[in-house]
Amino acid sequence: MKNILLSVVLLCGLLTCSSFEQKRQFIVTSQGKVTSQIALKIKELGGNIIDSFVAASFAISVERPFSTGIGGGGFLMYFDKKMNKVYSYDFRERAPLAADRDMYLDQKGNYIKDSSRKGVLSVAVPGLVAGLYDIHKKHGKLPWKLLLKPAIELAESGFPVYPDLAKVLEKRKKLILSQGSMNKVFSKKSQVLQLGDSVIQKDLAKTLREIAIKGRNGFYDSWVTRQIVKTVKKAKGILSKKDFSSYQMKTRNAVEGKFLNFNVFSMPPPSSGGIHIIQMLKLAENLLKNNKKTSVSNKDYEKIIAIMQRAYKDRADYLGDADFVKVPVKKLVSDAYLSQIVQLIKNQKSYINKDHIKNPKIQENEETTHFNIVDDSEGMISSTQTINGWWGSGVMAEGTGVILNNEMDDFSVKAGVPNMFGAIGGLQNAIAPQKTPLSSMSPTLIFDQDNKMHMSLGAPGGTRIITCVWQTVLKSLWYKQSLKDAVNGPRIHQQWSPDKVEFEKSLDSSVQKYLLAKGYPLKERVSPCKVQAVKLSAKKMIGVSDSRGEGHVLRLSY
Ligand code: GLY
């Protein structure tokens, strides 16, 4: 393999990286230190950004096993500069063939507590490996095997427990210590691993080696498949070998929209993210006061809350897997429809209270992971990947090191029953065999008026992802804040139901007082989103990783 000549490598500060160099620029922003290093190393070896993406996806699966992994799935938005084309790939989990609309209800039709969230019944058919394999086949340059090598080495030789991991091990210690396979990996002397302890994942390395050798079949038609099905069947789950052999990644058409002079491309259904980000940007353009100031006024905050509320009402009413139900994508982002919403918001005297769900308990922290890889000569990668909740279903398939997702909880398990993010769904998002649960993951790409690459961003954070990504874009493009301020500044969140407006402590106290006096049901909460973003302009490319999390931005000039 021919190595490229690297003239400058700048290892940046942990959370931000920028440069005025005139050379070619490559930036990766991820939540994993080793993952970012691996993405960059693949570039050094002569890989393209898809190669870096594949290697980074396997690496982050090893490095942040509580939030993502090969037992889960995700989305990719990819701009190929040479082809001048945006690709939108869906390798999210699908409902098993034996799934049923009422599978989480008892004989009286009541939801069986936690049944969609914990254990083998919460597991949907994983899609990550199939997605990576097909995407690599279509766009990759380096050999598949080589891209798995760094992840295999990481799983085998291990890495020290970092603060985020120590926190989630402590929070889930009862689960980890009681689950044989997980206990073997994540505990020592009957205690969960502590900060600085080494995490060694030998079984996962064995599984990754099988995938390196056999490609897609290494996960979907091998001893790994048999072990997963056996573990699930033993605990009375419904995943079958046929679920694995029939899994297919799907190529989607991105949702597109104009905001100011920018063109925004984001993830279409089964994600709700793209539609609502574009809806909310267009509503903002019509409703916010002016874009001359970098600060957000009290009145703008009221409009921002109303915009979020209307978008999430649409999410509950219309969104689902468009292969199974009709989702009026074009209508929801159309000027005609949005001008009706603008009028509704303009006529709205105050916050609309919803009386049906006051404050459902949020069961878990929102995990998932996001990373961007941008090369100004090649294109942009924005990918969000997940096993859903912390440690997914809490089930590790015996002898494989694979932690299985609990993505079934992203379906509306029963109309009116909130999922673990407190979101209510309708029949559009009801369970059906092979259907994809509705997602909020919002990998997004933005281009300027000359169709030049401008931004790549996304975040983890459950239903909050959409408002986090939207506010970051808004602050950067409308309020013209620096990317660092746009990512790290205070956020708010309203999702129609439950009836509350989340805000961060750092929100200006005068804004807090104003909203409180106006009767908004405020609730303080740190934003769970760890936004990762890269911004490009004529001379400068900057990468920012949210200061709320453990981000790792690395740059290469060559
Ligand atoms: N599981 C989180 C999401 O897909 O939005």
Coordinates of C-alpha atoms and ligand atoms in Angstrom, one line a residue:
M1 CA 0.0 0.0 0.0
K2 CA 1.2 3.4 -0.9
N3 CA 1.6 5.8 2.0
I4 CA 0.8 9.4 1.5
L5 CA 3.4 12.0 2.4
L6 CA 2.4 13.8 5.5
S7 CA 3.9 17.1 6.0
V8 CA 2.3 18.4 9.2
V9 CA 0.4 16.6 11.9
L10 CA -1.1 18.9 14.5
L11 CA -2.5 17.1 17.6
C12 CA -4.9 19.7 18.9
G13 CA -6.3 20.6 22.2
L14 CA -8.8 18.0 23.4
L15 CA -11.9 19.8 22.4
T16 CA -11.1 22.3 19.7
C17 CA -8.8 22.5 16.7
S18 CA -8.4 25.1 14.1
S19 CA -5.8 26.3 11.6
F20 CA -5.2 28.8 8.8
E21 CA -2.9 26.5 6.8
Q22 CA -3.4 26.4 3.1
K23 CA -2.6 22.7 2.8
R24 CA -5.2 19.9 2.6
Q25 CA -7.0 19.5 5.9
F26 CA -8.4 16.4 7.6
I27 CA -10.3 16.6 10.9
V28 CA -12.0 14.0 13.0
T29 CA -14.2 14.8 16.0
S30 CA -15.4 11.9 18.1
Q31 CA -16.1 10.9 21.6
G32 CA -13.2 8.4 21.8
K33 CA -9.6 9.3 22.1
V34 CA -8.3 6.1 20.5
T35 CA -11.1 6.2 17.9
S36 CA -10.0 9.7 16.7
Q37 CA -6.4 8.4 16.5
I38 CA -7.5 5.4 14.5
A39 CA -9.5 7.5 12.0
L40 CA -6.4 9.6 11.5
K41 CA -4.0 6.7 11.3
I42 CA -6.1 5.2 8.5
K43 CA -5.8 8.5 6.6
E44 CA -2.0 8.3 7.1
L45 CA -2.1 4.8 5.6
G46 CA -3.6 6.2 2.4
G47 CA -7.3 5.5 3.2
N48 CA -10.1 7.7 2.1
I49 CA -12.7 9.1 4.5
I50 CA -14.9 6.1 4.1
D51 CA -12.0 3.9 5.3
S52 CA -11.5 6.2 8.3
F53 CA -15.3 6.0 8.9
V54 CA -15.3 2.2 8.9
A55 CA -12.3 1.9 11.1
A56 CA -13.6 4.6 13.5
S57 CA -17.0 2.8 13.7
F58 CA -15.4 -0.5 14.8
A59 CA -13.1 1.4 17.1
I60 CA -15.8 3.4 18.9
S61 CA -17.8 0.1 19.3
V62 CA -14.9 -1.2 21.4
E63 CA -14.0 2.1 23.1
R64 CA -17.5 3.2 24.2
P65 CA -19.3 -0.2 24.6
F66 CA -22.0 1.2 26.8
S67 CA -23.3 3.5 24.1
T68 CA -22.7 1.9 20.8
G69 CA -21.4 -1.3 19.2
I70 CA -21.8 -4.0 16.6
G71 CA -24.9 -5.1 18.5
G72 CA -26.6 -1.9 17.4
G73 CA -27.0 0.4 14.4
G74 CA -26.9 3.9 13.0
F75 CA -27.0 6.4 10.2
L76 CA -24.4 7.9 7.9
M77 CA -24.6 11.1 5.9
Y78 CA -21.8 11.2 3.4
F79 CA -20.8 13.9 0.9
D80 CA -18.5 12.6 -1.8
K81 CA -16.8 15.7 -3.2
K82 CA -15.6 14.0 -6.3
M83 CA -19.0 12.8 -7.3
N84 CA -20.6 16.0 -5.8
K85 CA -23.2 13.7 -4.2
V86 CA -24.8 13.4 -0.8
Y87 CA -25.5 9.8 0.3
S88 CA -27.8 8.9 3.2
Y89 CA -27.4 5.4 4.6
D90 CA -29.6 3.7 7.1
F91 CA -28.1 0.7 9.0
R92 CA -30.5 1.0 12.0
E93 CA -31.9 -2.0 13.8
R94 CA -35.2 -3.5 12.5
A95 CA -37.9 -5.3 14.4
P96 CA -37.6 -9.1 14.4
L97 CA -39.8 -11.1 12.0
A98 CA -41.7 -12.5 15.0
A99 CA -42.4 -9.0 16.5
D100 CA -45.9 -7.9 17.1
R101 CA -47.7 -4.6 17.6
D102 CA -48.8 -5.6 21.1
M103 CA -45.8 -7.6 22.2
Y104 CA -45.2 -5.4 25.3
L105 CA -48.8 -5.4 26.5
D106 CA -50.4 -7.8 29.0
Q107 CA -53.7 -9.5 28.5
K108 CA -55.5 -6.3 29.7
G109 CA -53.6 -4.2 27.2
N110 CA -51.4 -2.6 29.7
Y111 CA -47.7 -2.0 29.1
I112 CA -45.6 -4.5 30.9
K113 CA -43.1 -2.3 32.8
D114 CA -39.6 -2.1 31.2
S115 CA -40.4 -5.0 28.8
S116 CA -39.3 -2.9 25.8
R117 CA -36.3 -1.5 27.6
K118 CA -34.6 -4.4 29.4
G119 CA -33.7 -7.9 28.4
V120 CA -33.8 -10.0 25.3
L121 CA -37.3 -8.9 24.2
S122 CA -36.1 -5.3 23.8
V123 CA -33.5 -6.4 21.2
A124 CA -34.0 -5.4 17.5
V125 CA -31.9 -6.9 14.7
P126 CA -28.5 -5.2 14.7
G127 CA -27.5 -3.4 11.5
L128 CA -24.1 -1.8 12.1
V129 CA -21.9 -4.5 10.5
A130 CA -24.1 -4.9 7.4
G131 CA -24.0 -1.1 7.0
L132 CA -20.3 -0.8 7.3
Y133 CA -19.7 -3.7 5.0
D134 CA -21.9 -2.5 2.2
I135 CA -20.7 1.1 2.5
H136 CA -17.1 0.0 2.4
K137 CA -17.8 -2.2 -0.6
K138 CA -19.2 0.8 -2.5
H139 CA -16.9 3.6 -1.4
G140 CA -13.9 2.2 0.4
K141 CA -10.3 2.0 -0.8
L142 CA -8.2 0.1 1.7
P143 CA -8.8 -3.7 2.4
W144 CA -11.7 -4.5 4.8
K145 CA -9.4 -6.6 7.0
L146 CA -7.0 -3.7 7.6
L147 CA -9.8 -1.5 8.8
L148 CA -10.8 -3.9 11.6
K149 CA -7.2 -4.4 12.8
P150 CA -7.0 -1.4 15.1
A151 CA -10.3 -2.2 16.8
I152 CA -9.2 -5.9 17.3
E153 CA -6.0 -4.7 18.8
L154 CA -7.8 -2.2 21.0
A155 CA -10.2 -5.0 22.2
E156 CA -7.3 -7.4 22.9
S157 CA -4.8 -5.1 24.5
G158 CA -7.3 -3.0 26.3
F159 CA -7.5 0.6 27.4
P160 CA -7.8 2.3 30.8
V161 CA -11.3 3.1 32.1
Y162 CA -12.0 6.8 31.5
P163 CA -14.4 9.0 33.5
D164 CA -17.5 8.5 31.4
L165 CA -17.1 4.7 31.5
A166 CA -16.4 4.7 35.2
K167 CA -19.6 6.6 35.8
V168 CA -21.8 4.3 33.8
L169 CA -20.2 1.2 35.3
E170 CA -21.0 2.5 38.7
K171 CA -24.5 3.4 37.8
R172 CA -25.2 0.0 36.3
K173 CA -23.1 -2.1 38.7
K174 CA -26.0 -4.3 39.7
L175 CA -26.7 -5.2 36.1
I176 CA -23.0 -5.8 35.3
L177 CA -22.2 -7.9 38.3
S178 CA -25.3 -10.0 37.8
Q179 CA -24.9 -10.7 34.1
G180 CA -22.3 -13.5 33.5
S181 CA -20.8 -12.4 30.3
M182 CA -20.6 -8.7 31.1
N183 CA -19.3 -9.4 34.6
K184 CA -16.4 -11.3 33.0
V185 CA -15.4 -8.2 31.0
F186 CA -16.3 -5.2 33.2
S187 CA -15.5 -6.4 36.8
K188 CA -12.6 -7.4 38.9
K189 CA -12.7 -9.0 42.3
S190 CA -16.5 -8.7 42.4
Q191 CA -16.4 -5.0 41.8
V192 CA -17.1 -3.1 38.6
L193 CA -13.9 -1.8 37.0
Q194 CA -12.7 1.5 38.4
L195 CA -11.1 4.6 36.7
G196 CA -7.7 3.6 35.3
D197 CA -8.4 -0.2 35.3
S198 CA -7.8 -2.0 32.1
V199 CA -10.8 -3.0 29.9
I200 CA -9.9 -6.1 27.9
Q201 CA -12.5 -7.5 25.6
K202 CA -11.1 -10.9 24.3
D203 CA -14.5 -12.3 23.1
L204 CA -15.3 -9.1 21.2
A205 CA -11.8 -9.3 19.6
K206 CA -12.6 -12.9 18.5
T207 CA -15.9 -11.7 17.0
L208 CA -14.3 -8.8 15.2
R209 CA -11.7 -11.2 13.8
E210 CA -14.5 -13.4 12.4
I211 CA -16.0 -10.3 10.8
A212 CA -12.5 -9.2 9.4
I213 CA -12.2 -12.6 7.8
K214 CA -15.7 -13.3 6.6
G215 CA -17.0 -9.8 6.1
R216 CA -20.8 -9.4 6.6
N217 CA -21.2 -13.2 7.1
G218 CA -18.9 -13.1 10.1
F219 CA -21.8 -11.4 12.0
Y220 CA -24.9 -12.5 10.1
D221 CA -24.1 -16.1 9.2
S222 CA -21.5 -17.6 11.6
W223 CA -20.9 -19.0 15.1
V224 CA -21.4 -15.3 16.2
T225 CA -25.0 -15.4 14.8
R226 CA -25.7 -18.7 16.4
Q227 CA -24.4 -17.5 19.8
I228 CA -26.5 -14.4 19.7
V229 CA -29.7 -16.4 18.7
K230 CA -28.9 -19.0 21.4
T231 CA -28.5 -16.4 24.1
V232 CA -31.7 -14.6 23.1
K233 CA -33.7 -17.9 22.7
K234 CA -32.5 -19.2 26.1
A235 CA -34.1 -16.2 27.8
K236 CA -37.3 -16.5 25.7
G237 CA -36.6 -13.8 23.2
I238 CA -37.7 -13.9 19.5
L239 CA -34.6 -13.1 17.4
S240 CA -34.0 -15.8 14.8
K241 CA -31.2 -16.7 12.3
K242 CA -33.6 -15.6 9.5
D243 CA -33.7 -12.1 11.1
F244 CA -29.9 -12.0 10.6
S245 CA -29.8 -13.4 7.1
S246 CA -32.5 -11.1 5.9
Y247 CA -31.1 -7.9 7.3
Q248 CA -30.5 -5.2 4.7
M249 CA -29.0 -1.7 4.9
K250 CA -31.1 0.9 3.1
T251 CA -30.0 3.8 1.0
R252 CA -32.3 6.8 1.6
N253 CA -32.9 10.2 0.1
A254 CA -31.7 12.9 2.4
V255 CA -34.1 15.6 3.5
E256 CA -33.0 18.9 2.0
G257 CA -33.9 22.4 2.8
K258 CA -32.7 26.0 2.4
F259 CA -31.9 28.1 5.4
L260 CA -30.6 31.7 4.7
N261 CA -28.2 31.0 1.8
F262 CA -27.3 27.6 3.0
N263 CA -28.4 24.1 1.9
V264 CA -29.0 21.7 4.7
F265 CA -29.1 17.9 4.2
S266 CA -30.1 15.7 7.0
M267 CA -31.3 12.2 7.9
P268 CA -34.8 11.3 6.5
P269 CA -37.2 8.7 8.0
P270 CA -36.8 6.4 9.9
S271 CA -35.2 9.4 11.6
S272 CA -37.3 12.2 12.6
G273 CA -34.2 14.4 12.9
G274 CA -33.8 15.7 9.3
I275 CA -37.5 16.8 8.8
H276 CA -37.7 18.6 12.1
I277 CA -34.3 20.3 11.9
I278 CA -35.3 21.7 8.5
Q279 CA -38.8 22.6 9.7
M280 CA -37.4 24.4 12.7
L281 CA -34.7 26.3 10.7
K282 CA -37.4 27.5 8.2
L283 CA -39.7 28.5 11.0
A284 CA -36.9 30.3 12.8
E285 CA -36.1 32.3 9.6
N286 CA -39.7 33.5 9.6
L287 CA -40.2 34.1 13.3
L288 CA -36.9 35.2 14.9
K289 CA -36.3 38.9 15.1
N290 CA -33.1 39.6 13.3
N291 CA -29.8 38.0 12.8
K292 CA -27.6 40.9 13.7
K293 CA -27.0 40.1 17.3
T294 CA -25.0 37.1 18.7
S295 CA -27.3 36.9 21.8
V296 CA -30.7 35.4 21.9
S297 CA -33.4 37.8 23.2
N298 CA -36.2 36.8 25.6
K299 CA -38.8 37.1 22.8
D300 CA -36.7 34.9 20.6
Y301 CA -36.5 32.3 23.4
E302 CA -40.3 32.2 23.4
K303 CA -40.4 31.7 19.7
I304 CA -37.8 29.0 19.9
I305 CA -39.8 27.1 22.5
A306 CA -43.0 27.4 20.4
I307 CA -41.1 26.2 17.3
M308 CA -39.8 23.1 19.1
Q309 CA -43.3 22.4 20.5
R310 CA -44.9 22.4 17.0
A311 CA -42.2 20.3 15.5
Y312 CA -42.5 17.6 18.2
K313 CA -46.2 17.6 17.8
D314 CA -45.7 16.7 14.1
R315 CA -43.2 14.1 15.2
A316 CA -45.8 12.3 17.3
D317 CA -48.5 12.7 14.6
Y318 CA -46.7 11.9 11.4
L319 CA -43.3 10.2 11.9
G320 CA -42.5 6.5 11.4
D321 CA -40.8 4.2 9.0
A322 CA -41.7 5.5 5.6
D323 CA -41.3 1.9 4.1
F324 CA -44.4 1.0 6.2
V325 CA -46.5 4.1 6.7
K326 CA -47.0 7.2 4.7
V327 CA -44.9 10.0 6.0
P328 CA -45.7 13.4 4.3
V329 CA -42.0 14.4 4.1
K330 CA -42.4 17.0 1.4
K331 CA -45.4 18.6 3.0
L332 CA -43.8 18.9 6.4
V333 CA -40.9 20.9 5.1
S334 CA -42.9 22.8 2.5
D335 CA -43.3 26.6 2.6
A336 CA -47.0 26.4 2.3
Y337 CA -47.4 24.1 5.4
L338 CA -44.8 26.0 7.4
S339 CA -46.5 29.3 6.8
Q340 CA -49.6 27.9 8.5
I341 CA -47.4 27.0 11.5
V342 CA -45.9 30.5 11.4
Q343 CA -49.4 32.0 11.7
L344 CA -50.3 29.6 14.5
I345 CA -47.2 30.7 16.5
K346 CA -47.8 34.3 15.7
N347 CA -51.3 34.1 17.0
Q348 CA -50.3 32.1 20.1
K349 CA -50.6 34.3 23.2
S350 CA -48.5 32.2 25.5
Y351 CA -47.0 28.8 26.0
I352 CA -49.4 25.9 25.2
N353 CA -49.8 23.7 28.2
K354 CA -50.4 20.0 27.5
D355 CA -52.3 18.3 30.3
H356 CA -52.0 14.7 29.3
I357 CA -48.5 13.9 30.5
K358 CA -47.0 16.2 33.2
N359 CA -43.6 14.7 33.9
P360 CA -42.9 11.1 32.9
K361 CA -39.8 9.7 34.7
I362 CA -36.9 9.6 32.3
Q363 CA -35.4 6.2 32.9
E364 CA -32.0 6.5 31.5
N365 CA -29.4 8.9 30.4
E366 CA -29.3 9.4 26.7
E367 CA -26.4 7.7 25.2
T368 CA -25.4 7.0 21.6
T369 CA -22.4 8.4 19.9
H370 CA -21.6 10.8 17.0
F371 CA -18.5 11.5 15.0
N372 CA -17.5 13.6 12.0
I373 CA -14.7 13.1 9.5
V374 CA -14.0 15.9 7.1
D375 CA -11.3 16.2 4.4
D376 CA -11.6 19.4 2.5
S377 CA -10.3 17.6 -0.7
E378 CA -12.6 14.5 -0.3
G379 CA -15.8 15.3 1.5
M380 CA -17.7 15.0 4.8
I381 CA -18.8 12.2 7.0
S382 CA -21.5 12.7 9.7
S383 CA -22.5 9.5 11.5
T384 CA -24.5 8.7 14.6
Q385 CA -24.5 5.2 16.0
T386 CA -26.1 3.6 19.0
I387 CA -27.2 0.6 21.1
N388 CA -29.9 3.0 22.5
G389 CA -29.8 3.1 26.3
W390 CA -26.7 2.7 28.6
W391 CA -25.5 -0.9 27.9
G392 CA -28.5 -1.4 25.5
S393 CA -30.7 -4.2 26.6
G394 CA -28.2 -5.2 29.3
V395 CA -27.6 -8.5 27.5
M396 CA -24.2 -9.6 26.2
A397 CA -24.4 -12.6 23.8
E398 CA -22.4 -15.5 25.4
G399 CA -18.9 -15.9 24.1
T400 CA -19.1 -13.0 21.6
G401 CA -18.5 -9.8 23.7
V402 CA -21.5 -8.3 21.7
I403 CA -23.8 -6.1 23.8
L404 CA -27.2 -6.2 22.3
N405 CA -29.3 -3.0 21.7
N406 CA -32.6 -2.1 23.2
E407 CA -33.8 -0.2 20.2
M408 CA -37.3 -1.8 20.3
D409 CA -38.1 0.9 22.9
D410 CA -37.9 3.5 20.1
F411 CA -41.2 2.2 18.7
S412 CA -44.4 3.5 20.3
V413 CA -45.1 0.4 22.3
K414 CA -48.6 1.6 23.0
A415 CA -50.2 4.9 22.0
G416 CA -49.8 7.3 25.0
V417 CA -47.0 5.4 26.7
P418 CA -43.8 7.4 26.7
N419 CA -40.5 5.8 25.8
M420 CA -37.4 6.1 27.9
F421 CA -36.8 9.6 26.5
G422 CA -40.3 10.7 27.6
A423 CA -41.5 10.9 24.0
I424 CA -45.0 9.8 22.9
G425 CA -45.5 8.2 19.6
G426 CA -48.6 7.4 17.6
L427 CA -49.7 4.5 15.4
Q428 CA -47.3 5.6 12.6
N429 CA -44.5 4.3 14.8
A430 CA -46.3 1.1 16.0
I431 CA -44.3 -2.2 15.9
A432 CA -44.4 -4.4 12.8
P433 CA -42.0 -7.2 11.7
Q434 CA -38.9 -5.8 9.9
K435 CA -40.1 -2.2 10.5
T436 CA -37.5 0.3 11.8
P437 CA -38.2 2.2 15.0
L438 CA -38.4 5.9 14.8
S439 CA -35.1 7.7 15.6
S440 CA -34.0 11.2 16.6
M441 CA -30.4 10.7 15.4
S442 CA -29.6 13.6 13.1
P443 CA -26.3 13.5 11.3
T444 CA -26.4 16.7 9.2
L445 CA -24.3 18.3 6.4
I446 CA -24.5 21.9 5.4
F447 CA -23.3 23.7 2.2
D448 CA -22.9 27.4 1.5
Q449 CA -24.5 29.4 -1.4
D450 CA -21.8 28.3 -3.8
N451 CA -22.4 24.7 -2.7
K452 CA -19.1 24.5 -0.9
M453 CA -18.9 22.3 2.2
H454 CA -19.7 24.4 5.2
M455 CA -20.5 22.1 8.2
S456 CA -20.8 18.6 9.4
L457 CA -22.4 17.9 12.8
G458 CA -24.5 15.7 15.0
A459 CA -24.9 14.5 18.6
P460 CA -26.0 11.7 20.9
G461 CA -28.9 12.6 23.3
G462 CA -32.1 10.7 22.5
T463 CA -35.0 13.0 21.5
R464 CA -32.9 16.0 22.6
I465 CA -30.6 15.4 19.6
I466 CA -32.9 17.2 17.2
T467 CA -33.1 20.4 19.3
C468 CA -29.4 20.3 20.1
V469 CA -28.3 20.1 16.5
W470 CA -30.9 22.7 15.5
Q471 CA -29.8 25.2 18.2
T472 CA -26.1 24.7 17.2
V473 CA -26.9 25.5 13.5
L474 CA -29.1 28.4 14.6
K475 CA -26.5 29.9 16.8
S476 CA -23.8 29.5 14.2
L477 CA -25.6 30.7 11.1
W478 CA -28.4 33.0 12.4
Y479 CA -26.8 34.5 15.5
K480 CA -23.3 34.2 14.0
Q481 CA -21.7 32.9 17.1
S482 CA -18.3 31.1 16.9
L483 CA -18.6 27.4 16.4
K484 CA -17.2 26.9 19.9
D485 CA -19.9 29.1 21.5
A486 CA -22.6 27.6 19.3
V487 CA -21.7 24.1 20.5
N488 CA -21.0 24.9 24.2
G489 CA -23.5 27.6 24.9
P490 CA -26.7 26.9 27.0
R491 CA -29.5 25.0 25.4
I492 CA -33.2 24.6 26.0
H493 CA -35.5 21.8 25.1
Q494 CA -39.3 21.3 24.7
Q495 CA -40.7 18.2 23.0
W496 CA -44.5 18.9 23.1
S497 CA -45.0 16.2 25.6
P498 CA -44.1 16.1 28.5
D499 CA -45.2 19.5 29.6
K500 CA -41.9 21.1 30.5
V501 CA -39.1 23.3 29.2
E502 CA -35.7 22.1 30.0
F503 CA -33.0 24.6 30.4
E504 CA -29.3 24.6 31.4
K505 CA -28.1 26.5 34.5
S506 CA -25.8 28.6 32.3
L507 CA -28.8 30.1 30.6
D508 CA -28.7 33.8 31.4
S509 CA -30.6 34.3 34.7
S510 CA -32.6 37.2 33.2
V511 CA -34.0 34.9 30.6
Q512 CA -34.8 32.3 33.2
K513 CA -36.7 34.9 35.2
Y514 CA -38.5 36.2 32.2
L515 CA -39.7 32.7 31.1
L516 CA -40.7 31.8 34.7
A517 CA -42.7 35.0 35.0
K518 CA -44.5 34.1 31.7
G519 CA -45.5 30.7 33.2
Y520 CA -43.2 28.4 31.3
P521 CA -42.8 25.1 33.2
L522 CA -39.0 25.3 33.5
K523 CA -36.9 22.4 34.6
E524 CA -33.2 22.6 35.0
R525 CA -31.2 19.8 33.3
V526 CA -27.8 19.5 31.8
S527 CA -28.2 19.0 28.0
P528 CA -27.4 15.3 27.4
C529 CA -26.2 16.1 23.9
K530 CA -22.4 16.1 23.2
V531 CA -22.4 17.9 19.9
Q532 CA -19.6 17.2 17.6
A533 CA -19.1 19.7 14.7
V534 CA -16.7 20.7 12.0
K535 CA -17.0 24.0 10.1
L536 CA -15.2 25.0 6.9
S537 CA -14.7 28.4 5.3
A538 CA -12.4 29.6 2.6
K539 CA -9.3 29.6 4.7
K540 CA -10.2 27.8 7.9
M541 CA -11.4 24.5 9.1
I542 CA -12.4 24.1 12.7
G543 CA -13.5 21.1 14.7
V544 CA -15.3 21.3 18.1
S545 CA -16.3 18.6 20.5
D546 CA -18.9 19.6 23.1
S547 CA -17.3 20.6 26.4
R548 CA -20.1 18.7 28.2
G549 CA -18.4 15.4 27.2
E550 CA -15.2 13.6 26.5
G551 CA -14.5 14.7 23.0
H552 CA -11.4 14.2 20.9
V553 CA -10.6 16.4 17.9
L554 CA -7.6 15.6 15.8
R555 CA -6.3 17.3 12.7
L556 CA -3.9 16.5 9.9
S557 CA -2.5 18.9 7.4
Y558 CA -0.9 17.3 4.4
Ligands
GLY1 N1 -32.0 5.5 20.1 C1 -32.0 6.9 20.0 C2 -32.4 7.3 18.7 O1 -32.3 6.6 17.7 O2 -32.8 8.4 18.5

